Amino acid sequence: MDRTPGLSVRLKLTLSYAGFVMLAGAVLLAAGYFSLSRGVHPGVIFLVQSHAALLRYFAPIAAIVMTFLLVFGLLGGWLLSGRMLAPLTRITDATRVAADGSLSHRIELPGRQDEFRELADSFDTMLARLEAHVAEQQRFAANASHELRTPLAITQTLLDVARNDPKGANGELVDRLHFVNNRAIDLTEALLLLSRADQRSFTRERLDLSLIAEEATETLLPLAERRGLTIETSGDATPTIGSRALLLQLSTNLVHNAIIHNLPERGTVRIATSAHPKGAVLTVENTGEKLTPQLVATLADPFQRGTVRIRTDDAGVGLGLAIVKSITEAHDGTLTLNPRDAGGLRVTVQLPAAPPARLQPPAP
Ligand SMILES: Nc1ncnc2c1ncn2[C@@H]1O[C@H](COP(=O)(O)OP(=O)(O)O)[C@@H](O)[C@H]1O
Ligand SMILES: [Mg+2]
């Protein structure tokens, strides 16, 4: 931004400091002069006998004092304001370095707590946050590219095989190509969904979370049956505000995980919704392998998979919980993952409660 050049703050402070010193000096001199001049009358005699003589005597002294004060004020003001503003120079330098793209630099202003220290500390905190955020984005982009490259590379290999052996291009090859391509589509769709939730650009409506959880469960019922799982649902009306499509996706991801990452046989999935004064809560619990708290803490990170064991048919793309987290946060809610003592996971999503119904416009 181009601005008209102005006086530096240091110069302004110096001039005001000198100005105040001179003003104080002038007031003192005036007071001295008037108290002396009251003594000028016959009878009470100091050194002079008339006002004119007093002025002649007083003026040179006043001039010397004022000159001294001017020099003292300018010099002292310049030095003092320089010291006062030194931290500002440091802060400005740091912002320049950050603006050039280096987010690792910190001001680390020494000294006691004051206004400059507060500014510098908040600036350092902001830089640390930005740096972590950018690093996370870069890691995400690298992981996403890597994950997308895998199905493309497999496709390439399969196509090469088919080209070298045209008779080998049979049904099996087409099936595998179809499967790999499907995974690439799933992954791309998950990525799109994630960015959509992150942008928070969706319309919010009044919903019943229990109905949404029920819908997700019903869709996944055949999958649960194929795996011999028992599904228990419970919960009354649980009003909340949000995007129907995104909350359905959230519920589907949670129930899907609870089914897929369950025991190989006789597992259980429990889905419950409840309305609290503080908010609407969805809990999805399932039996399964024992999980450590350390592992559970990382599960919602993108492309984080708990176990290396891959079941090819229903294996997810590793974004399920990342999507749940981002949808929850976009709804100003909180996601909590807890390992169950007996094995398996308990996922709790808490969303803000819907305001009382009469505050809403009547339904058309
Ligand atoms: N309900 C669950 N029970 C046990 N483990 C789970 C559950 N949900 C998720 N996980 C673990 O968290 C990992 C990440 O889950 P997710 O982000 O949905 O990716 P994906 O299901 O595609 O592997 C899973 O690989 C699994 O190890
Ligand atoms: Mg999943």
GROMACS .gro file of C-alpha atoms and ligand atoms in nm:
model
  392
    1MET     CA    1   0.000   0.000   0.000
    2ASP     CA    2   0.133   0.345  -0.092
    3ARG     CA    3   0.095   0.607   0.175
    4THR     CA    4   0.215   0.966   0.193
    5PRO     CA    5   0.533   0.972   0.403
    6GLY     CA    6   0.492   1.119   0.754
    7LEU     CA    7   0.707   1.196   1.053
    8SER     CA    8   0.847   0.893   1.229
    9VAL     CA    9   0.695   0.809   1.566
   10ARG     CA   10   1.038   0.849   1.725
   11LEU     CA   11   1.066   1.204   1.593
   12LYS     CA   12   0.712   1.286   1.703
   13LEU     CA   13   0.778   1.153   2.053
   14THR     CA   14   1.106   1.348   2.067
   15LEU     CA   15   0.938   1.671   1.962
   16SER     CA   16   0.656   1.628   2.212
   17TYR     CA   17   0.900   1.542   2.489
   18ALA     CA   18   1.115   1.849   2.411
   19GLY     CA   19   0.800   2.057   2.378
   20PHE     CA   20   0.678   1.956   2.724
   21VAL     CA   21   1.018   2.014   2.883
   22MET     CA   22   1.030   2.365   2.727
   23LEU     CA   23   0.674   2.437   2.836
   24ALA     CA   24   0.750   2.333   3.193
   25GLY     CA   25   1.068   2.544   3.185
   26ALA     CA   26   0.878   2.845   3.051
   27VAL     CA   27   0.614   2.816   3.324
   28LEU     CA   28   0.882   2.794   3.593
   29LEU     CA   29   1.070   3.092   3.452
   30ALA     CA   30   0.749   3.294   3.432
   31ALA     CA   31   0.668   3.209   3.791
   32GLY     CA   32   1.017   3.311   3.896
   33TYR     CA   33   0.996   3.635   3.701
   34PHE     CA   34   0.661   3.734   3.851
   35SER     CA   35   0.760   3.655   4.205
   36LEU     CA   36   1.072   3.866   4.158
   37SER     CA   37   0.882   4.150   3.994
   38ARG     CA   38   0.646   4.174   4.294
   39GLY     CA   39   0.951   4.259   4.498
   40VAL     CA   40   1.027   4.561   4.279
   41HIS     CA   41   0.896   4.860   4.470
   42PRO     CA   42   1.054   5.119   4.689
   43GLY     CA   43   1.148   4.985   5.025
   44VAL     CA   44   1.183   4.617   4.941
   45ILE     CA   45   1.474   4.600   4.707
   46PHE     CA   46   1.651   4.302   4.564
   47LEU     CA   47   1.905   4.365   4.298
   48VAL     CA   48   1.715   4.595   4.066
   49GLN     CA   49   1.498   4.898   4.106
   50SER     CA   50   1.264   4.888   3.805
   51HIS     CA   51   1.076   4.633   3.597
   52ALA     CA   52   1.285   4.723   3.293
   53ALA     CA   53   1.603   4.654   3.484
   54LEU     CA   54   1.464   4.325   3.614
   55LEU     CA   55   1.376   4.220   3.260
   56ARG     CA   56   1.723   4.311   3.138
   57TYR     CA   57   1.871   4.103   3.416
   58PHE     CA   58   1.630   3.813   3.373
   59ALA     CA   59   1.614   3.776   2.993
   60PRO     CA   60   1.966   3.636   2.927
   61ILE     CA   61   1.929   3.382   3.208
   62ALA     CA   62   1.593   3.276   3.067
   63ALA     CA   63   1.744   3.243   2.720
   64ILE     CA   64   2.026   3.024   2.846
   65VAL     CA   65   1.791   2.804   3.049
   66MET     CA   66   1.549   2.764   2.755
   67THR     CA   67   1.832   2.675   2.514
   68PHE     CA   68   1.961   2.419   2.758
   69LEU     CA   69   1.613   2.274   2.800
   70LEU     CA   70   1.567   2.258   2.423
   71VAL     CA   71   1.891   2.066   2.372
   72PHE     CA   72   1.823   1.849   2.676
   73GLY     CA   73   1.465   1.781   2.567
   74LEU     CA   74   1.557   1.691   2.208
   75LEU     CA   75   1.851   1.471   2.305
   76GLY     CA   76   1.676   1.305   2.598
   77GLY     CA   77   1.356   1.258   2.399
   78TRP     CA   78   1.545   1.102   2.110
   79LEU     CA   79   1.727   0.857   2.335
   80LEU     CA   80   1.425   0.773   2.548
   81SER     CA   81   1.186   0.720   2.258
   82GLY     CA   82   1.452   0.510   2.085
   83ARG     CA   83   1.462   0.281   2.386
   84MET     CA   84   1.085   0.272   2.416
   85LEU     CA   85   1.035   0.186   2.049
   86ALA     CA   86   1.312  -0.073   2.018
   87PRO     CA   87   1.072  -0.368   2.068
   88LEU     CA   88   0.855  -0.229   1.790
   89THR     CA   89   1.145  -0.250   1.547
   90ARG     CA   90   1.190  -0.612   1.644
   91ILE     CA   91   0.823  -0.685   1.592
   92THR     CA   92   0.821  -0.509   1.254
   93ASP     CA   93   1.126  -0.706   1.141
   94ALA     CA   94   0.952  -1.028   1.239
   95THR     CA   95   0.636  -0.940   1.045
   96ARG     CA   96   0.851  -0.868   0.739
   97VAL     CA   97   1.019  -1.208   0.767
   98ALA     CA   98   0.677  -1.374   0.804
   99ALA     CA   99   0.541  -1.180   0.506
  100ASP     CA  100   0.831  -1.315   0.300
  101GLY     CA  101   0.698  -1.664   0.369
  102SER     CA  102   0.917  -1.782   0.657
  103LEU     CA  103   0.674  -1.885   0.930
  104SER     CA  104   0.937  -2.045   1.154
  105HIS     CA  105   1.078  -1.713   1.278
  106ARG     CA  106   0.966  -1.599   1.627
  107ILE     CA  107   1.005  -1.260   1.796
  108GLU     CA  108   1.067  -1.403   2.145
  109LEU     CA  109   1.070  -1.058   2.300
  110PRO     CA  110   1.261  -1.064   2.630
  111GLY     CA  111   1.165  -0.871   2.942
  112ARG     CA  112   0.865  -0.826   3.164
  113GLN     CA  113   0.501  -0.824   3.065
  114ASP     CA  114   0.394  -0.496   2.902
  115GLU     CA  115   0.196  -0.388   2.597
  116PHE     CA  116   0.477  -0.464   2.352
  117ARG     CA  117   0.543  -0.800   2.511
  118GLU     CA  118   0.175  -0.883   2.481
  119LEU     CA  119   0.173  -0.789   2.113
  120ALA     CA  120   0.488  -0.988   2.045
  121ASP     CA  121   0.358  -1.293   2.230
  122SER     CA  122   0.027  -1.294   2.045
  123PHE     CA  123   0.214  -1.254   1.721
  124ASP     CA  124   0.433  -1.553   1.808
  125THR     CA  125   0.126  -1.758   1.895
  126MET     CA  126  -0.035  -1.665   1.565
  127LEU     CA  127   0.279  -1.763   1.373
  128ALA     CA  128   0.296  -2.099   1.552
  129ARG     CA  129  -0.066  -2.170   1.463
  130LEU     CA  130  -0.019  -2.069   1.102
  131GLU     CA  131   0.295  -2.278   1.073
  132ALA     CA  132   0.121  -2.586   1.214
  133HIS     CA  133  -0.178  -2.530   0.986
  134VAL     CA  134   0.034  -2.495   0.673
  135ALA     CA  135   0.238  -2.803   0.766
  136GLU     CA  136  -0.085  -2.999   0.813
  137GLN     CA  137  -0.218  -2.885   0.476
  138GLN     CA  138   0.106  -2.986   0.307
  139ARG     CA  139   0.102  -3.325   0.474
  140PHE     CA  140  -0.259  -3.368   0.370
  141ALA     CA  141  -0.188  -3.281   0.007
  142ALA     CA  142   0.107  -3.520  -0.001
  143ASN     CA  143  -0.099  -3.802   0.152
  144ALA     CA  144  -0.394  -3.738  -0.078
  145SER     CA  145  -0.173  -3.745  -0.387
  146HIS     CA  146  -0.009  -4.062  -0.267
  147GLU     CA  147  -0.344  -4.231  -0.202
  148LEU     CA  148  -0.476  -4.125  -0.541
  149ARG     CA  149  -0.165  -4.243  -0.719
  150THR     CA  150  -0.203  -4.597  -0.589
  151PRO     CA  151  -0.522  -4.692  -0.778
  152LEU     CA  152  -0.395  -4.511  -1.087
  153ALA     CA  153  -0.069  -4.707  -1.077
  154ILE     CA  154  -0.257  -5.035  -1.035
  155THR     CA  155  -0.481  -4.945  -1.328
  156GLN     CA  156  -0.174  -4.870  -1.534
  157THR     CA  157  -0.022  -5.207  -1.454
  158LEU     CA  158  -0.344  -5.389  -1.535
  159LEU     CA  159  -0.369  -5.207  -1.868
  160ASP     CA  160  -0.007  -5.292  -1.949
  161VAL     CA  161  -0.079  -5.657  -1.881
  162ALA     CA  162  -0.381  -5.642  -2.110
  163ARG     CA  163  -0.183  -5.475  -2.389
  164ASN     CA  164   0.096  -5.730  -2.380
  165ASP     CA  165  -0.149  -6.016  -2.379
  166PRO     CA  166  -0.468  -5.919  -2.563
  167LYS     CA  167  -0.618  -6.260  -2.493
  168GLY     CA  168  -0.572  -6.199  -2.120
  169ALA     CA  169  -0.819  -5.909  -2.128
  170ASN     CA  170  -1.088  -6.127  -1.983
  171GLY     CA  171  -1.368  -6.071  -1.739
  172GLU     CA  172  -1.142  -6.095  -1.436
  173LEU     CA  173  -0.922  -5.812  -1.556
  174VAL     CA  174  -1.222  -5.592  -1.623
  175ASP     CA  175  -1.355  -5.672  -1.277
  176ARG     CA  176  -1.030  -5.570  -1.115
  177LEU     CA  177  -1.012  -5.254  -1.319
  178HIS     CA  178  -1.366  -5.177  -1.214
  179PHE     CA  179  -1.282  -5.232  -0.849
  180VAL     CA  180  -0.970  -5.018  -0.856
  181ASN     CA  181  -1.150  -4.743  -1.042
  182ASN     CA  182  -1.427  -4.750  -0.785
  183ARG     CA  183  -1.179  -4.695  -0.507
  184ALA     CA  184  -1.036  -4.396  -0.689
  185ILE     CA  185  -1.387  -4.254  -0.726
  186ASP     CA  186  -1.463  -4.317  -0.356
  187LEU     CA  187  -1.144  -4.144  -0.256
  188THR     CA  188  -1.208  -3.844  -0.480
  189GLU     CA  189  -1.562  -3.816  -0.347
  190ALA     CA  190  -1.438  -3.832   0.011
  191LEU     CA  191  -1.188  -3.556  -0.062
  192LEU     CA  192  -1.459  -3.341  -0.216
  193LEU     CA  193  -1.684  -3.399   0.080
  194LEU     CA  194  -1.408  -3.305   0.320
  195SER     CA  195  -1.342  -2.976   0.146
  196ARG     CA  196  -1.714  -2.902   0.131
  197ALA     CA  197  -1.753  -2.954   0.505
  198ASP     CA  198  -1.440  -2.749   0.573
  199GLN     CA  199  -1.579  -2.454   0.380
  200ARG     CA  200  -1.888  -2.447   0.604
  201SER     CA  201  -2.094  -2.329   0.306
  202PHE     CA  202  -2.410  -2.530   0.359
  203THR     CA  203  -2.763  -2.439   0.454
  204ARG     CA  204  -2.876  -2.523   0.804
  205GLU     CA  205  -3.217  -2.652   0.890
  206ARG     CA  206  -3.394  -2.786   1.195
  207LEU     CA  207  -3.355  -3.163   1.212
  208ASP     CA  208  -3.412  -3.463   1.431
  209LEU     CA  209  -3.077  -3.635   1.477
  210SER     CA  210  -3.242  -3.960   1.585
  211LEU     CA  211  -3.420  -3.991   1.248
  212ILE     CA  212  -3.096  -3.929   1.062
  213ALA     CA  213  -2.912  -4.194   1.265
  214GLU     CA  214  -3.200  -4.433   1.197
  215GLU     CA  215  -3.181  -4.370   0.823
  216ALA     CA  216  -2.804  -4.435   0.822
  217THR     CA  217  -2.852  -4.755   1.022
  218GLU     CA  218  -3.124  -4.885   0.794
  219THR     CA  219  -2.909  -4.836   0.486
  220LEU     CA  220  -2.624  -5.030   0.644
  221LEU     CA  221  -2.838  -5.306   0.794
  222PRO     CA  222  -2.764  -5.556   0.511
  223LEU     CA  223  -2.390  -5.507   0.562
  224ALA     CA  224  -2.428  -5.572   0.936
  225GLU     CA  225  -2.635  -5.882   0.869
  226ARG     CA  226  -2.377  -6.019   0.630
  227ARG     CA  227  -2.123  -5.987   0.911
  228GLY     CA  228  -2.350  -6.143   1.170
  229LEU     CA  229  -2.365  -5.830   1.386
  230THR     CA  230  -2.639  -5.720   1.622
  231ILE     CA  231  -2.744  -5.356   1.596
  232GLU     CA  232  -2.919  -5.186   1.889
  233THR     CA  233  -3.066  -4.841   1.850
  234SER     CA  234  -3.224  -4.618   2.111
  235GLY     CA  235  -3.319  -4.257   2.152
  236ASP     CA  236  -3.606  -4.011   2.142
  237ALA     CA  237  -3.643  -3.703   1.928
  238THR     CA  238  -3.310  -3.515   1.930
  239PRO     CA  239  -3.356  -3.173   1.771
  240THR     CA  240  -3.053  -2.995   1.630
  241ILE     CA  241  -2.963  -2.750   1.355
  242GLY     CA  242  -2.750  -2.844   1.058
  243SER     CA  243  -2.718  -2.982   0.709
  244ARG     CA  244  -2.924  -3.298   0.657
  245ALA     CA  245  -2.690  -3.435   0.389
  246LEU     CA  246  -2.375  -3.378   0.595
  247LEU     CA  247  -2.519  -3.517   0.919
  248LEU     CA  248  -2.645  -3.822   0.731
  249GLN     CA  249  -2.293  -3.867   0.594
  250LEU     CA  250  -2.151  -3.833   0.947
  251SER     CA  251  -2.390  -4.096   1.087
  252THR     CA  252  -2.327  -4.329   0.793
  253ASN     CA  253  -1.949  -4.306   0.837
  254LEU     CA  254  -1.976  -4.382   1.210
  255VAL     CA  255  -2.213  -4.676   1.172
  256HIS     CA  256  -2.011  -4.808   0.875
  257ASN     CA  257  -1.693  -4.797   1.084
  258ALA     CA  258  -1.869  -4.963   1.377
  259ILE     CA  259  -1.968  -5.249   1.146
  260ILE     CA  260  -1.644  -5.282   0.950
  261HIS     CA  261  -1.401  -5.249   1.242
  262ASN     CA  262  -1.595  -5.490   1.461
  263LEU     CA  263  -1.526  -5.843   1.582
  264PRO     CA  264  -1.519  -6.109   1.307
  265GLU     CA  265  -1.827  -6.270   1.462
  266ARG     CA  266  -2.099  -6.196   1.716
  267GLY     CA  267  -2.016  -5.831   1.741
  268THR     CA  268  -2.250  -5.560   1.859
  269VAL     CA  269  -2.315  -5.204   1.747
  270ARG     CA  270  -2.508  -4.966   1.971
  271ILE     CA  271  -2.642  -4.638   1.835
  272ALA     CA  272  -2.802  -4.388   2.070
  273THR     CA  273  -2.920  -4.030   2.039
  274SER     CA  274  -3.022  -3.807   2.327
  275ALA     CA  275  -3.126  -3.447   2.375
  276HIS     CA  276  -2.955  -3.257   2.657
  277PRO     CA  277  -3.005  -2.896   2.754
  278LYS     CA  278  -2.651  -2.834   2.625
  279GLY     CA  279  -2.693  -3.012   2.296
  280ALA     CA  280  -2.783  -3.308   2.083
  281VAL     CA  281  -2.566  -3.614   2.135
  282LEU     CA  282  -2.509  -3.908   1.902
  283THR     CA  283  -2.318  -4.206   2.042
  284VAL     CA  284  -2.201  -4.498   1.831
  285GLU     CA  285  -2.039  -4.785   2.018
  286ASN     CA  286  -1.908  -5.115   1.895
  287THR     CA  287  -1.728  -5.424   2.013
  288GLY     CA  288  -1.393  -5.502   1.855
  289GLU     CA  289  -1.022  -5.527   1.911
  290LYS     CA  290  -0.871  -5.353   2.212
  291LEU     CA  291  -0.743  -5.009   2.120
  292THR     CA  292  -0.485  -4.800   2.304
  293PRO     CA  293  -0.568  -4.437   2.390
  294GLN     CA  294  -0.261  -4.327   2.192
  295LEU     CA  295  -0.388  -4.497   1.878
  296VAL     CA  296  -0.741  -4.368   1.929
  297ALA     CA  297  -0.610  -4.012   1.957
  298THR     CA  298  -0.482  -4.026   1.598
  299LEU     CA  299  -0.772  -4.208   1.430
  300ALA     CA  300  -0.952  -3.893   1.317
  301ASP     CA  301  -0.646  -3.768   1.127
  302PRO     CA  302  -0.679  -3.798   0.749
  303PHE     CA  303  -0.552  -4.126   0.603
  304GLN     CA  304  -0.488  -4.267   0.948
  305ARG     CA  305  -0.581  -4.634   0.968
  306GLY     CA  306  -0.571  -4.818   1.295
  307THR     CA  307  -0.472  -5.161   1.175
  308VAL     CA  308  -0.278  -5.267   0.870
  309ARG     CA  309  -0.517  -5.552   0.807
  310ILE     CA  310  -0.699  -5.465   0.485
  311ARG     CA  311  -1.027  -5.626   0.397
  312THR     CA  312  -1.047  -5.549   0.031
  313ASP     CA  313  -1.423  -5.563  -0.009
  314ASP     CA  314  -1.529  -5.289   0.234
  315ALA     CA  315  -1.198  -5.122   0.316
  316GLY     CA  316  -1.244  -4.749   0.355
  317VAL     CA  317  -1.019  -4.484   0.213
  318GLY     CA  318  -0.901  -4.368   0.556
  319LEU     CA  319  -1.101  -4.044   0.550
  320GLY     CA  320  -1.415  -4.161   0.730
  321LEU     CA  321  -1.335  -4.017   1.072
  322ALA     CA  322  -1.160  -3.712   0.926
  323ILE     CA  323  -1.487  -3.633   0.748
  324VAL     CA  324  -1.686  -3.691   1.069
  325LYS     CA  325  -1.455  -3.455   1.254
  326SER     CA  326  -1.473  -3.184   0.994
  327ILE     CA  327  -1.854  -3.209   0.968
  328THR     CA  328  -1.882  -3.194   1.348
  329GLU     CA  329  -1.659  -2.888   1.367
  330ALA     CA  330  -1.845  -2.720   1.083
  331HIS     CA  331  -2.158  -2.760   1.300
  332ASP     CA  332  -1.978  -2.612   1.603
  333GLY     CA  333  -1.990  -2.948   1.776
  334THR     CA  334  -1.731  -3.172   1.940
  335LEU     CA  335  -1.616  -3.522   1.848
  336THR     CA  336  -1.488  -3.754   2.120
  337LEU     CA  337  -1.332  -4.096   2.061
  338ASN     CA  338  -1.286  -4.333   2.352
  339PRO     CA  339  -1.155  -4.689   2.352
  340ARG     CA  340  -1.390  -4.928   2.529
  341ASP     CA  341  -1.243  -5.130   2.813
  342ALA     CA  342  -1.374  -5.453   2.666
  343GLY     CA  343  -1.241  -5.361   2.319
  344GLY     CA  344  -1.387  -5.157   2.038
  345LEU     CA  345  -1.464  -4.789   2.022
  346ARG     CA  346  -1.715  -4.538   2.155
  347VAL     CA  347  -1.766  -4.230   1.939
  348THR     CA  348  -1.961  -3.935   2.075
  349VAL     CA  349  -2.071  -3.641   1.863
  350GLN     CA  350  -2.216  -3.347   2.050
  351LEU     CA  351  -2.395  -3.084   1.843
  352PRO     CA  352  -2.555  -2.759   1.957
  353ALA     CA  353  -2.918  -2.797   2.060
  354ALA     CA  354  -3.181  -2.648   1.831
  355PRO     CA  355  -3.336  -2.329   1.972
  356PRO     CA  356  -3.699  -2.362   2.089
  357ALA     CA  357  -3.933  -2.434   1.801
  358ARG     CA  358  -4.143  -2.118   1.833
  359LEU     CA  359  -3.839  -1.905   1.742
  360GLN     CA  360  -3.843  -2.068   1.400
  361PRO     CA  361  -4.052  -1.932   1.112
  362PRO     CA  362  -4.359  -2.150   1.052
  363ALA     CA  363  -4.308  -2.431   0.804
  364PRO     CA  364  -4.448  -2.349   0.458
  365LIG     N1  365  -1.587  -4.796   1.526
  365LIG     C1  366  -1.456  -4.829   1.522
  365LIG     N2  367  -1.406  -4.928   1.596
  365LIG     C2  368  -1.277  -4.961   1.590
  365LIG     N3  369  -1.186  -4.897   1.516
  365LIG     C3  370  -1.229  -4.795   1.439
  365LIG     C4  371  -1.366  -4.757   1.439
  365LIG     N4  372  -1.379  -4.652   1.356
  365LIG     C5  373  -1.257  -4.628   1.306
  365LIG     N5  374  -1.167  -4.713   1.355
  365LIG     C6  375  -1.024  -4.715   1.324
  365LIG     O1  376  -0.990  -4.587   1.275
  365LIG     C7  377  -0.932  -4.594   1.146
  365LIG     C8  378  -0.973  -4.475   1.066
  365LIG     O2  379  -1.110  -4.479   1.037
  365LIG     P1  380  -1.163  -4.407   0.908
  365LIG     O3  381  -1.112  -4.268   0.911
  365LIG     O4  382  -1.309  -4.426   0.897
  365LIG     O5  383  -1.086  -4.480   0.793
  365LIG     P2  384  -1.118  -4.623   0.730
  365LIG     O6  385  -1.244  -4.675   0.791
  365LIG     O7  386  -1.132  -4.590   0.587
  365LIG     O8  387  -0.997  -4.706   0.760
  365LIG     C9  388  -0.979  -4.724   1.091
  365LIG     O9  389  -0.886  -4.776   1.000
  365LIG    C10  390  -0.991  -4.813   1.214
  365LIG    O10  391  -0.867  -4.870   1.246
  366MG      MG  392  -1.418  -4.571   0.777
   0.00000   0.00000   0.00000
